[in-house]
Amino acid sequence: MKTNLIVLLIAIFLLGCSTQKEKYTLMSEVFKNTREPYGFNDIDILEHTSIIYESFLEKGYKSHQKIYKEKGIYDSGGIFHWKDTINDWFLTDSDVEYMTSKLKTQKKEFWKSNNFKSNKDVKVNVIETPVLQQNKTLKDFEKEIYYGVNNGKPLYVFSAPIFNKKKDKAIISSHLVFLFGSGSIMFYKKINNKWELVGEYY
């Protein structure tokens, strides 16, 4: 009985390590894709993660998928953009069910700079969360973020990735600090053992 418990604990530990490794491997690709259009050599991210609303897949993804299949892309609102028709609407019902269960239990996490040190594609700068000081307005804080804390460089907030059960599909949200409407939810799929961006929701 004791041996079985030890084996179980070891299995849980190894699974946790594997998930963490996969998370940072995927996020390195996400950061690379995010900064490339702007020609930056690095990317600045806020140290804490954001949260994807838990009904996104059940109510957003599936409802638009249904509209698209029945009436076509324009009737789906045009807010889901896929790179090609091979990988569009690629999440299965079981993927959606499993990932929704993970969305319901997600918590804020903190990125660790050490986990990105081996990243050769892009340098990741983890910026500490600024503290809102007393007697400052939200506008003051916004200026402090852009011109004080981050010297005018874009500062991104990312969610932790939500994987499917096989860990070969994932969604991640991203937005610029205080720039409302700037964000998207990205759809990634592992193709030929490499994470590829296959679509986005704006």
mmCIF file with all atom_site columns, C-alpha atoms in Angstrom:
data_model
loop_
_atom_site.group_PDB
_atom_site.id
_atom_site.type_symbol
_atom_site.label_atom_id
_atom_site.label_alt_id
_atom_site.label_comp_id
_atom_site.label_asym_id
_atom_site.label_entity_id
_atom_site.label_seq_id
_atom_site.pdbx_PDB_ins_code
_atom_site.Cartn_x
_atom_site.Cartn_y
_atom_site.Cartn_z
_atom_site.occupancy
_atom_site.B_iso_or_equiv
_atom_site.pdbx_formal_charge
_atom_site.auth_seq_id
_atom_site.auth_comp_id
_atom_site.auth_asym_id
_atom_site.auth_atom_id
_atom_site.pdbx_PDB_model_num
ATOM 1   C CA . MET A 1 1   ? 0.000   0.000  0.000   1.00 0.00 ? 1   MET A CA 1
ATOM 2   C CA . LYS A 1 2   ? 2.819   2.391  0.931   1.00 0.00 ? 2   LYS A CA 1
ATOM 3   C CA . THR A 1 3   ? 4.695   1.524  -2.266  1.00 0.00 ? 3   THR A CA 1
ATOM 4   C CA . ASN A 1 4   ? 1.625   2.299  -4.387  1.00 0.00 ? 4   ASN A CA 1
ATOM 5   C CA . LEU A 1 5   ? 1.266   5.682  -2.705  1.00 0.00 ? 5   LEU A CA 1
ATOM 6   C CA . ILE A 1 6   ? 4.912   6.545  -3.371  1.00 0.00 ? 6   ILE A CA 1
ATOM 7   C CA . VAL A 1 7   ? 4.552   5.548  -7.032  1.00 0.00 ? 7   VAL A CA 1
ATOM 8   C CA . LEU A 1 8   ? 1.425   7.716  -7.309  1.00 0.00 ? 8   LEU A CA 1
ATOM 9   C CA . LEU A 1 9   ? 3.173   10.724 -5.752  1.00 0.00 ? 9   LEU A CA 1
ATOM 10  C CA . ILE A 1 10  ? 6.144   10.328 -8.091  1.00 0.00 ? 10  ILE A CA 1
ATOM 11  C CA . ALA A 1 11  ? 3.787   10.123 -11.096 1.00 0.00 ? 11  ALA A CA 1
ATOM 12  C CA . ILE A 1 12  ? 1.968   13.300 -10.000 1.00 0.00 ? 12  ILE A CA 1
ATOM 13  C CA . PHE A 1 13  ? 5.290   15.110 -9.510  1.00 0.00 ? 13  PHE A CA 1
ATOM 14  C CA . LEU A 1 14  ? 6.580   14.089 -12.956 1.00 0.00 ? 14  LEU A CA 1
ATOM 15  C CA . LEU A 1 15  ? 3.299   15.118 -14.581 1.00 0.00 ? 15  LEU A CA 1
ATOM 16  C CA . GLY A 1 16  ? 3.535   18.520 -12.908 1.00 0.00 ? 16  GLY A CA 1
ATOM 17  C CA . CYS A 1 17  ? 7.115   18.989 -14.138 1.00 0.00 ? 17  CYS A CA 1
ATOM 18  C CA . SER A 1 18  ? 6.080   17.989 -17.667 1.00 0.00 ? 18  SER A CA 1
ATOM 19  C CA . THR A 1 19  ? 3.183   20.458 -17.651 1.00 0.00 ? 19  THR A CA 1
ATOM 20  C CA . GLN A 1 20  ? 5.419   23.294 -16.439 1.00 0.00 ? 20  GLN A CA 1
ATOM 21  C CA . LYS A 1 21  ? 7.992   22.562 -19.126 1.00 0.00 ? 21  LYS A CA 1
ATOM 22  C CA . GLU A 1 22  ? 5.306   22.480 -21.818 1.00 0.00 ? 22  GLU A CA 1
ATOM 23  C CA . LYS A 1 23  ? 3.855   25.742 -20.519 1.00 0.00 ? 23  LYS A CA 1
ATOM 24  C CA . TYR A 1 24  ? 7.126   27.634 -20.796 1.00 0.00 ? 24  TYR A CA 1
ATOM 25  C CA . THR A 1 25  ? 7.976   26.053 -24.153 1.00 0.00 ? 25  THR A CA 1
ATOM 26  C CA . LEU A 1 26  ? 4.638   27.256 -25.527 1.00 0.00 ? 26  LEU A CA 1
ATOM 27  C CA . MET A 1 27  ? 4.906   30.710 -23.965 1.00 0.00 ? 27  MET A CA 1
ATOM 28  C CA . SER A 1 28  ? 8.353   31.223 -25.483 1.00 0.00 ? 28  SER A CA 1
ATOM 29  C CA . GLU A 1 29  ? 6.775   30.718 -28.899 1.00 0.00 ? 29  GLU A CA 1
ATOM 30  C CA . VAL A 1 30  ? 3.897   33.054 -27.968 1.00 0.00 ? 30  VAL A CA 1
ATOM 31  C CA . PHE A 1 31  ? 6.317   35.796 -26.894 1.00 0.00 ? 31  PHE A CA 1
ATOM 32  C CA . LYS A 1 32  ? 8.322   35.388 -30.090 1.00 0.00 ? 32  LYS A CA 1
ATOM 33  C CA . ASN A 1 33  ? 5.201   35.741 -32.252 1.00 0.00 ? 33  ASN A CA 1
ATOM 34  C CA . THR A 1 34  ? 3.983   38.750 -30.251 1.00 0.00 ? 34  THR A CA 1
ATOM 35  C CA . ARG A 1 35  ? 7.117   40.855 -30.542 1.00 0.00 ? 35  ARG A CA 1
ATOM 36  C CA . GLU A 1 36  ? 8.136   39.941 -34.134 1.00 0.00 ? 36  GLU A CA 1
ATOM 37  C CA . PRO A 1 37  ? 5.746   42.348 -35.960 1.00 0.00 ? 37  PRO A CA 1
ATOM 38  C CA . TYR A 1 38  ? 7.313   45.269 -34.063 1.00 0.00 ? 38  TYR A CA 1
ATOM 39  C CA . GLY A 1 39  ? 10.934  44.251 -34.609 1.00 0.00 ? 39  GLY A CA 1
ATOM 40  C CA . PHE A 1 40  ? 11.813  44.177 -30.906 1.00 0.00 ? 40  PHE A CA 1
ATOM 41  C CA . ASN A 1 41  ? 14.650  41.992 -29.678 1.00 0.00 ? 41  ASN A CA 1
ATOM 42  C CA . ASP A 1 42  ? 12.850  41.459 -26.395 1.00 0.00 ? 42  ASP A CA 1
ATOM 43  C CA . ILE A 1 43  ? 9.395   41.598 -24.853 1.00 0.00 ? 43  ILE A CA 1
ATOM 44  C CA . ASP A 1 44  ? 8.208   43.047 -21.543 1.00 0.00 ? 44  ASP A CA 1
ATOM 45  C CA . ILE A 1 45  ? 5.522   41.133 -19.655 1.00 0.00 ? 45  ILE A CA 1
ATOM 46  C CA . LEU A 1 46  ? 3.764   41.901 -16.390 1.00 0.00 ? 46  LEU A CA 1
ATOM 47  C CA . GLU A 1 47  ? 4.768   39.385 -13.745 1.00 0.00 ? 47  GLU A CA 1
ATOM 48  C CA . HIS A 1 48  ? 1.249   38.168 -12.954 1.00 0.00 ? 48  HIS A CA 1
ATOM 49  C CA . THR A 1 49  ? -1.092  36.378 -15.323 1.00 0.00 ? 49  THR A CA 1
ATOM 50  C CA . SER A 1 50  ? -4.550  37.433 -16.439 1.00 0.00 ? 50  SER A CA 1
ATOM 51  C CA . ILE A 1 51  ? -7.652  35.225 -16.373 1.00 0.00 ? 51  ILE A CA 1
ATOM 52  C CA . ILE A 1 52  ? -9.680  34.000 -19.366 1.00 0.00 ? 52  ILE A CA 1
ATOM 53  C CA . TYR A 1 53  ? -13.399 34.125 -18.611 1.00 0.00 ? 53  TYR A CA 1
ATOM 54  C CA . GLU A 1 54  ? -14.603 30.609 -17.918 1.00 0.00 ? 54  GLU A CA 1
ATOM 55  C CA . SER A 1 55  ? -17.495 30.536 -20.402 1.00 0.00 ? 55  SER A CA 1
ATOM 56  C CA . PHE A 1 56  ? -15.358 31.573 -23.392 1.00 0.00 ? 56  PHE A CA 1
ATOM 57  C CA . LEU A 1 57  ? -15.207 28.143 -25.025 1.00 0.00 ? 57  LEU A CA 1
ATOM 58  C CA . GLU A 1 58  ? -18.688 26.911 -24.122 1.00 0.00 ? 58  GLU A CA 1
ATOM 59  C CA . LYS A 1 59  ? -20.524 30.116 -25.045 1.00 0.00 ? 59  LYS A CA 1
ATOM 60  C CA . GLY A 1 60  ? -18.146 32.041 -27.301 1.00 0.00 ? 60  GLY A CA 1
ATOM 61  C CA . TYR A 1 61  ? -16.254 29.449 -29.307 1.00 0.00 ? 61  TYR A CA 1
ATOM 62  C CA . LYS A 1 62  ? -19.034 26.858 -29.700 1.00 0.00 ? 62  LYS A CA 1
ATOM 63  C CA . SER A 1 63  ? -21.796 29.363 -30.509 1.00 0.00 ? 63  SER A CA 1
ATOM 64  C CA . HIS A 1 64  ? -19.708 31.048 -33.212 1.00 0.00 ? 64  HIS A CA 1
ATOM 65  C CA . GLN A 1 65  ? -18.616 27.670 -34.542 1.00 0.00 ? 65  GLN A CA 1
ATOM 66  C CA . LYS A 1 66  ? -22.282 26.731 -34.953 1.00 0.00 ? 66  LYS A CA 1
ATOM 67  C CA . ILE A 1 67  ? -23.122 30.021 -36.717 1.00 0.00 ? 67  ILE A CA 1
ATOM 68  C CA . TYR A 1 68  ? -20.125 29.611 -39.016 1.00 0.00 ? 68  TYR A CA 1
ATOM 69  C CA . LYS A 1 69  ? -21.124 26.077 -40.001 1.00 0.00 ? 69  LYS A CA 1
ATOM 70  C CA . GLU A 1 70  ? -24.720 27.101 -40.630 1.00 0.00 ? 70  GLU A CA 1
ATOM 71  C CA . LYS A 1 71  ? -24.337 30.528 -42.240 1.00 0.00 ? 71  LYS A CA 1
ATOM 72  C CA . GLY A 1 72  ? -20.682 31.151 -43.060 1.00 0.00 ? 72  GLY A CA 1
ATOM 73  C CA . ILE A 1 73  ? -17.826 33.211 -41.693 1.00 0.00 ? 73  ILE A CA 1
ATOM 74  C CA . TYR A 1 74  ? -19.370 36.679 -41.990 1.00 0.00 ? 74  TYR A CA 1
ATOM 75  C CA . ASP A 1 75  ? -22.416 35.719 -39.969 1.00 0.00 ? 75  ASP A CA 1
ATOM 76  C CA . SER A 1 76  ? -20.170 34.522 -37.127 1.00 0.00 ? 76  SER A CA 1
ATOM 77  C CA . GLY A 1 77  ? -19.240 38.130 -36.374 1.00 0.00 ? 77  GLY A CA 1
ATOM 78  C CA . GLY A 1 78  ? -15.766 38.052 -37.907 1.00 0.00 ? 78  GLY A CA 1
ATOM 79  C CA . ILE A 1 79  ? -14.109 37.951 -34.491 1.00 0.00 ? 79  ILE A CA 1
ATOM 80  C CA . PHE A 1 80  ? -12.565 34.513 -34.926 1.00 0.00 ? 80  PHE A CA 1
ATOM 81  C CA . HIS A 1 81  ? -9.699  34.600 -37.410 1.00 0.00 ? 81  HIS A CA 1
ATOM 82  C CA . TRP A 1 82  ? -8.066  31.365 -38.569 1.00 0.00 ? 82  TRP A CA 1
ATOM 83  C CA . LYS A 1 83  ? -4.824  31.031 -40.531 1.00 0.00 ? 83  LYS A CA 1
ATOM 84  C CA . ASP A 1 84  ? -6.252  28.354 -42.800 1.00 0.00 ? 84  ASP A CA 1
ATOM 85  C CA . THR A 1 85  ? -9.228  26.048 -43.230 1.00 0.00 ? 85  THR A CA 1
ATOM 86  C CA . ILE A 1 86  ? -7.225  22.987 -42.173 1.00 0.00 ? 86  ILE A CA 1
ATOM 87  C CA . ASN A 1 87  ? -6.992  24.085 -38.543 1.00 0.00 ? 87  ASN A CA 1
ATOM 88  C CA . ASP A 1 88  ? -10.066 26.294 -38.142 1.00 0.00 ? 88  ASP A CA 1
ATOM 89  C CA . TRP A 1 89  ? -12.505 25.355 -35.373 1.00 0.00 ? 89  TRP A CA 1
ATOM 90  C CA . PHE A 1 90  ? -10.018 22.644 -34.396 1.00 0.00 ? 90  PHE A CA 1
ATOM 91  C CA . LEU A 1 91  ? -11.153 22.070 -30.806 1.00 0.00 ? 91  LEU A CA 1
ATOM 92  C CA . THR A 1 92  ? -13.356 19.013 -30.355 1.00 0.00 ? 92  THR A CA 1
ATOM 93  C CA . ASP A 1 93  ? -16.302 18.839 -27.946 1.00 0.00 ? 93  ASP A CA 1
ATOM 94  C CA . SER A 1 94  ? -14.165 16.806 -25.535 1.00 0.00 ? 94  SER A CA 1
ATOM 95  C CA . ASP A 1 95  ? -11.386 19.436 -25.798 1.00 0.00 ? 95  ASP A CA 1
ATOM 96  C CA . VAL A 1 96  ? -13.896 22.181 -24.980 1.00 0.00 ? 96  VAL A CA 1
ATOM 97  C CA . GLU A 1 97  ? -15.313 20.229 -22.048 1.00 0.00 ? 97  GLU A CA 1
ATOM 98  C CA . TYR A 1 98  ? -11.891 19.478 -20.565 1.00 0.00 ? 98  TYR A CA 1
ATOM 99  C CA . MET A 1 99  ? -10.486 22.976 -21.134 1.00 0.00 ? 99  MET A CA 1
ATOM 100 C CA . THR A 1 100 ? -13.606 24.604 -19.688 1.00 0.00 ? 100 THR A CA 1
ATOM 101 C CA . SER A 1 101 ? -13.077 22.607 -16.490 1.00 0.00 ? 101 SER A CA 1
ATOM 102 C CA . LYS A 1 102 ? -9.554  24.085 -16.362 1.00 0.00 ? 102 LYS A CA 1
ATOM 103 C CA . LEU A 1 103 ? -10.878 27.590 -17.037 1.00 0.00 ? 103 LEU A CA 1
ATOM 104 C CA . LYS A 1 104 ? -13.177 27.259 -14.029 1.00 0.00 ? 104 LYS A CA 1
ATOM 105 C CA . THR A 1 105 ? -10.262 26.494 -11.691 1.00 0.00 ? 105 THR A CA 1
ATOM 106 C CA . GLN A 1 106 ? -7.621  28.870 -13.087 1.00 0.00 ? 106 GLN A CA 1
ATOM 107 C CA . LYS A 1 107 ? -5.826  31.179 -10.682 1.00 0.00 ? 107 LYS A CA 1
ATOM 108 C CA . LYS A 1 108 ? -3.464  34.091 -11.074 1.00 0.00 ? 108 LYS A CA 1
ATOM 109 C CA . GLU A 1 109 ? 0.101   32.912 -11.440 1.00 0.00 ? 109 GLU A CA 1
ATOM 110 C CA . PHE A 1 110 ? 3.470   34.651 -11.502 1.00 0.00 ? 110 PHE A CA 1
ATOM 111 C CA . TRP A 1 111 ? 5.988   34.289 -14.292 1.00 0.00 ? 111 TRP A CA 1
ATOM 112 C CA . LYS A 1 112 ? 9.545   33.481 -13.226 1.00 0.00 ? 112 LYS A CA 1
ATOM 113 C CA . SER A 1 113 ? 12.407  35.061 -15.161 1.00 0.00 ? 113 SER A CA 1
ATOM 114 C CA . ASN A 1 114 ? 14.656  32.053 -14.570 1.00 0.00 ? 114 ASN A CA 1
ATOM 115 C CA . ASN A 1 115 ? 12.350  29.848 -16.625 1.00 0.00 ? 115 ASN A CA 1
ATOM 116 C CA . PHE A 1 116 ? 12.962  32.006 -19.699 1.00 0.00 ? 116 PHE A CA 1
ATOM 117 C CA . LYS A 1 117 ? 16.754  32.320 -19.447 1.00 0.00 ? 117 LYS A CA 1
ATOM 118 C CA . SER A 1 118 ? 17.383  29.479 -21.893 1.00 0.00 ? 118 SER A CA 1
ATOM 119 C CA . ASN A 1 119 ? 15.086  31.046 -24.490 1.00 0.00 ? 119 ASN A CA 1
ATOM 120 C CA . LYS A 1 120 ? 17.212  31.828 -27.558 1.00 0.00 ? 120 LYS A CA 1
ATOM 121 C CA . ASP A 1 121 ? 14.477  33.322 -29.748 1.00 0.00 ? 121 ASP A CA 1
ATOM 122 C CA . VAL A 1 122 ? 13.485  36.312 -27.642 1.00 0.00 ? 122 VAL A CA 1
ATOM 123 C CA . LYS A 1 123 ? 14.590  37.883 -24.391 1.00 0.00 ? 123 LYS A CA 1
ATOM 124 C CA . VAL A 1 124 ? 11.727  38.018 -21.877 1.00 0.00 ? 124 VAL A CA 1
ATOM 125 C CA . ASN A 1 125 ? 11.707  40.827 -19.300 1.00 0.00 ? 125 ASN A CA 1
ATOM 126 C CA . VAL A 1 126 ? 9.390   40.129 -16.379 1.00 0.00 ? 126 VAL A CA 1
ATOM 127 C CA . ILE A 1 127 ? 8.212   43.470 -14.956 1.00 0.00 ? 127 ILE A CA 1
ATOM 128 C CA . GLU A 1 128 ? 7.100   43.632 -11.323 1.00 0.00 ? 128 GLU A CA 1
ATOM 129 C CA . THR A 1 129 ? 3.513   44.685 -10.779 1.00 0.00 ? 129 THR A CA 1
ATOM 130 C CA . PRO A 1 130 ? 3.495   48.431 -9.984  1.00 0.00 ? 130 PRO A CA 1
ATOM 131 C CA . VAL A 1 131 ? 1.645   49.482 -6.846  1.00 0.00 ? 131 VAL A CA 1
ATOM 132 C CA . LEU A 1 132 ? -1.206  51.982 -7.139  1.00 0.00 ? 132 LEU A CA 1
ATOM 133 C CA . GLN A 1 133 ? -0.169  54.795 -4.832  1.00 0.00 ? 133 GLN A CA 1
ATOM 134 C CA . GLN A 1 134 ? -2.548  56.792 -2.703  1.00 0.00 ? 134 GLN A CA 1
ATOM 135 C CA . ASN A 1 135 ? -4.127  59.945 -4.218  1.00 0.00 ? 135 ASN A CA 1
ATOM 136 C CA . LYS A 1 136 ? -3.268  58.882 -7.788  1.00 0.00 ? 136 LYS A CA 1
ATOM 137 C CA . THR A 1 137 ? -5.907  58.590 -10.472 1.00 0.00 ? 137 THR A CA 1
ATOM 138 C CA . LEU A 1 138 ? -6.102  55.724 -12.938 1.00 0.00 ? 138 LEU A CA 1
ATOM 139 C CA . LYS A 1 139 ? -4.793  58.124 -15.610 1.00 0.00 ? 139 LYS A CA 1
ATOM 140 C CA . ASP A 1 140 ? -1.776  58.940 -13.446 1.00 0.00 ? 140 ASP A CA 1
ATOM 141 C CA . PHE A 1 141 ? -1.129  55.262 -12.980 1.00 0.00 ? 141 PHE A CA 1
ATOM 142 C CA . GLU A 1 142 ? -1.400  54.676 -16.724 1.00 0.00 ? 142 GLU A CA 1
ATOM 143 C CA . LYS A 1 143 ? 1.255   57.327 -17.363 1.00 0.00 ? 143 LYS A CA 1
ATOM 144 C CA . GLU A 1 144 ? 3.421   55.800 -14.658 1.00 0.00 ? 144 GLU A CA 1
ATOM 145 C CA . ILE A 1 145 ? 3.190   52.391 -16.334 1.00 0.00 ? 145 ILE A CA 1
ATOM 146 C CA . TYR A 1 146 ? 4.182   53.613 -19.764 1.00 0.00 ? 146 TYR A CA 1
ATOM 147 C CA . TYR A 1 147 ? 6.618   56.395 -19.039 1.00 0.00 ? 147 TYR A CA 1
ATOM 148 C CA . GLY A 1 148 ? 7.902   55.628 -15.551 1.00 0.00 ? 148 GLY A CA 1
ATOM 149 C CA . VAL A 1 149 ? 7.894   51.901 -15.021 1.00 0.00 ? 149 VAL A CA 1
ATOM 150 C CA . ASN A 1 150 ? 8.398   50.833 -18.609 1.00 0.00 ? 150 ASN A CA 1
ATOM 151 C CA . ASN A 1 151 ? 9.932   53.813 -20.411 1.00 0.00 ? 151 ASN A CA 1
ATOM 152 C CA . GLY A 1 152 ? 7.272   53.936 -23.095 1.00 0.00 ? 152 GLY A CA 1
ATOM 153 C CA . LYS A 1 153 ? 7.720   50.314 -24.236 1.00 0.00 ? 153 LYS A CA 1
ATOM 154 C CA . PRO A 1 154 ? 4.674   48.070 -24.704 1.00 0.00 ? 154 PRO A CA 1
ATOM 155 C CA . LEU A 1 155 ? 3.893   46.096 -21.561 1.00 0.00 ? 155 LEU A CA 1
ATOM 156 C CA . TYR A 1 156 ? 1.913   42.906 -22.056 1.00 0.00 ? 156 TYR A CA 1
ATOM 157 C CA . VAL A 1 157 ? -0.264  40.836 -19.756 1.00 0.00 ? 157 VAL A CA 1
ATOM 158 C CA . PHE A 1 158 ? -0.662  37.161 -20.637 1.00 0.00 ? 158 PHE A CA 1
ATOM 159 C CA . SER A 1 159 ? -2.789  34.422 -19.183 1.00 0.00 ? 159 SER A CA 1
ATOM 160 C CA . ALA A 1 160 ? -1.302  31.068 -18.364 1.00 0.00 ? 160 ALA A CA 1
ATOM 161 C CA . PRO A 1 161 ? -2.041  28.645 -21.214 1.00 0.00 ? 161 PRO A CA 1
ATOM 162 C CA . ILE A 1 162 ? -5.075  26.391 -20.942 1.00 0.00 ? 162 ILE A CA 1
ATOM 163 C CA . PHE A 1 163 ? -4.230  23.008 -22.482 1.00 0.00 ? 163 PHE A CA 1
ATOM 164 C CA . ASN A 1 164 ? -6.435  20.223 -23.737 1.00 0.00 ? 164 ASN A CA 1
ATOM 165 C CA . LYS A 1 165 ? -6.022  16.783 -22.162 1.00 0.00 ? 165 LYS A CA 1
ATOM 166 C CA . LYS A 1 166 ? -3.398  15.626 -24.688 1.00 0.00 ? 166 LYS A CA 1
ATOM 167 C CA . LYS A 1 167 ? -1.487  18.896 -24.288 1.00 0.00 ? 167 LYS A CA 1
ATOM 168 C CA . ASP A 1 168 ? -1.271  19.445 -28.031 1.00 0.00 ? 168 ASP A CA 1
ATOM 169 C CA . LYS A 1 169 ? -3.793  22.329 -28.178 1.00 0.00 ? 169 LYS A CA 1
ATOM 170 C CA . ALA A 1 170 ? -3.981  25.467 -26.051 1.00 0.00 ? 170 ALA A CA 1
ATOM 171 C CA . ILE A 1 171 ? -5.511  28.917 -25.666 1.00 0.00 ? 171 ILE A CA 1
ATOM 172 C CA . ILE A 1 172 ? -3.760  31.995 -24.220 1.00 0.00 ? 172 ILE A CA 1
ATOM 173 C CA . SER A 1 173 ? -5.037  35.547 -23.751 1.00 0.00 ? 173 SER A CA 1
ATOM 174 C CA . SER A 1 174 ? -2.943  38.672 -24.231 1.00 0.00 ? 174 SER A CA 1
ATOM 175 C CA . HIS A 1 175 ? -3.474  42.418 -23.921 1.00 0.00 ? 175 HIS A CA 1
ATOM 176 C CA . LEU A 1 176 ? -1.519  45.609 -23.398 1.00 0.00 ? 176 LEU A CA 1
ATOM 177 C CA . VAL A 1 177 ? -1.696  47.111 -19.921 1.00 0.00 ? 177 VAL A CA 1
ATOM 178 C CA . PHE A 1 178 ? -4.528  49.675 -19.706 1.00 0.00 ? 178 PHE A CA 1
ATOM 179 C CA . LEU A 1 179 ? -5.100  49.658 -23.462 1.00 0.00 ? 179 LEU A CA 1
ATOM 180 C CA . PHE A 1 180 ? -8.607  48.223 -23.446 1.00 0.00 ? 180 PHE A CA 1
ATOM 181 C CA . GLY A 1 181 ? -9.701  46.488 -26.630 1.00 0.00 ? 181 GLY A CA 1
ATOM 182 C CA . SER A 1 182 ? -6.096  45.666 -27.552 1.00 0.00 ? 182 SER A CA 1
ATOM 183 C CA . GLY A 1 183 ? -6.251  42.047 -26.551 1.00 0.00 ? 183 GLY A CA 1
ATOM 184 C CA . SER A 1 184 ? -6.930  38.709 -28.141 1.00 0.00 ? 184 SER A CA 1
ATOM 185 C CA . ILE A 1 185 ? -7.253  35.051 -27.249 1.00 0.00 ? 185 ILE A CA 1
ATOM 186 C CA . MET A 1 186 ? -4.809  32.974 -29.257 1.00 0.00 ? 186 MET A CA 1
ATOM 187 C CA . PHE A 1 187 ? -5.285  29.402 -30.384 1.00 0.00 ? 187 PHE A CA 1
ATOM 188 C CA . TYR A 1 188 ? -2.161  27.246 -30.557 1.00 0.00 ? 188 TYR A CA 1
ATOM 189 C CA . LYS A 1 189 ? -1.726  23.741 -31.882 1.00 0.00 ? 189 LYS A CA 1
ATOM 190 C CA . LYS A 1 190 ? 1.282   21.442 -31.805 1.00 0.00 ? 190 LYS A CA 1
ATOM 191 C CA . ILE A 1 191 ? 2.151   20.602 -35.420 1.00 0.00 ? 191 ILE A CA 1
ATOM 192 C CA . ASN A 1 192 ? 5.160   18.418 -36.197 1.00 0.00 ? 192 ASN A CA 1
ATOM 193 C CA . ASN A 1 193 ? 6.157   18.702 -32.531 1.00 0.00 ? 193 ASN A CA 1
ATOM 194 C CA . LYS A 1 194 ? 6.222   22.525 -32.662 1.00 0.00 ? 194 LYS A CA 1
ATOM 195 C CA . TRP A 1 195 ? 3.664   24.988 -31.307 1.00 0.00 ? 195 TRP A CA 1
ATOM 196 C CA . GLU A 1 196 ? 1.981   26.960 -34.094 1.00 0.00 ? 196 GLU A CA 1
ATOM 197 C CA . LEU A 1 197 ? -0.457  29.874 -33.890 1.00 0.00 ? 197 LEU A CA 1
ATOM 198 C CA . VAL A 1 198 ? -3.520  28.739 -35.865 1.00 0.00 ? 198 VAL A CA 1
ATOM 199 C CA . GLY A 1 199 ? -6.092  31.384 -34.967 1.00 0.00 ? 199 GLY A CA 1
ATOM 200 C CA . GLU A 1 200 ? -7.139  34.327 -32.794 1.00 0.00 ? 200 GLU A CA 1
ATOM 201 C CA . TYR A 1 201 ? -10.279 35.739 -31.238 1.00 0.00 ? 201 TYR A CA 1
ATOM 202 C CA . TYR A 1 202 ? -10.475 39.558 -31.065 1.00 0.00 ? 202 TYR A CA 1
#
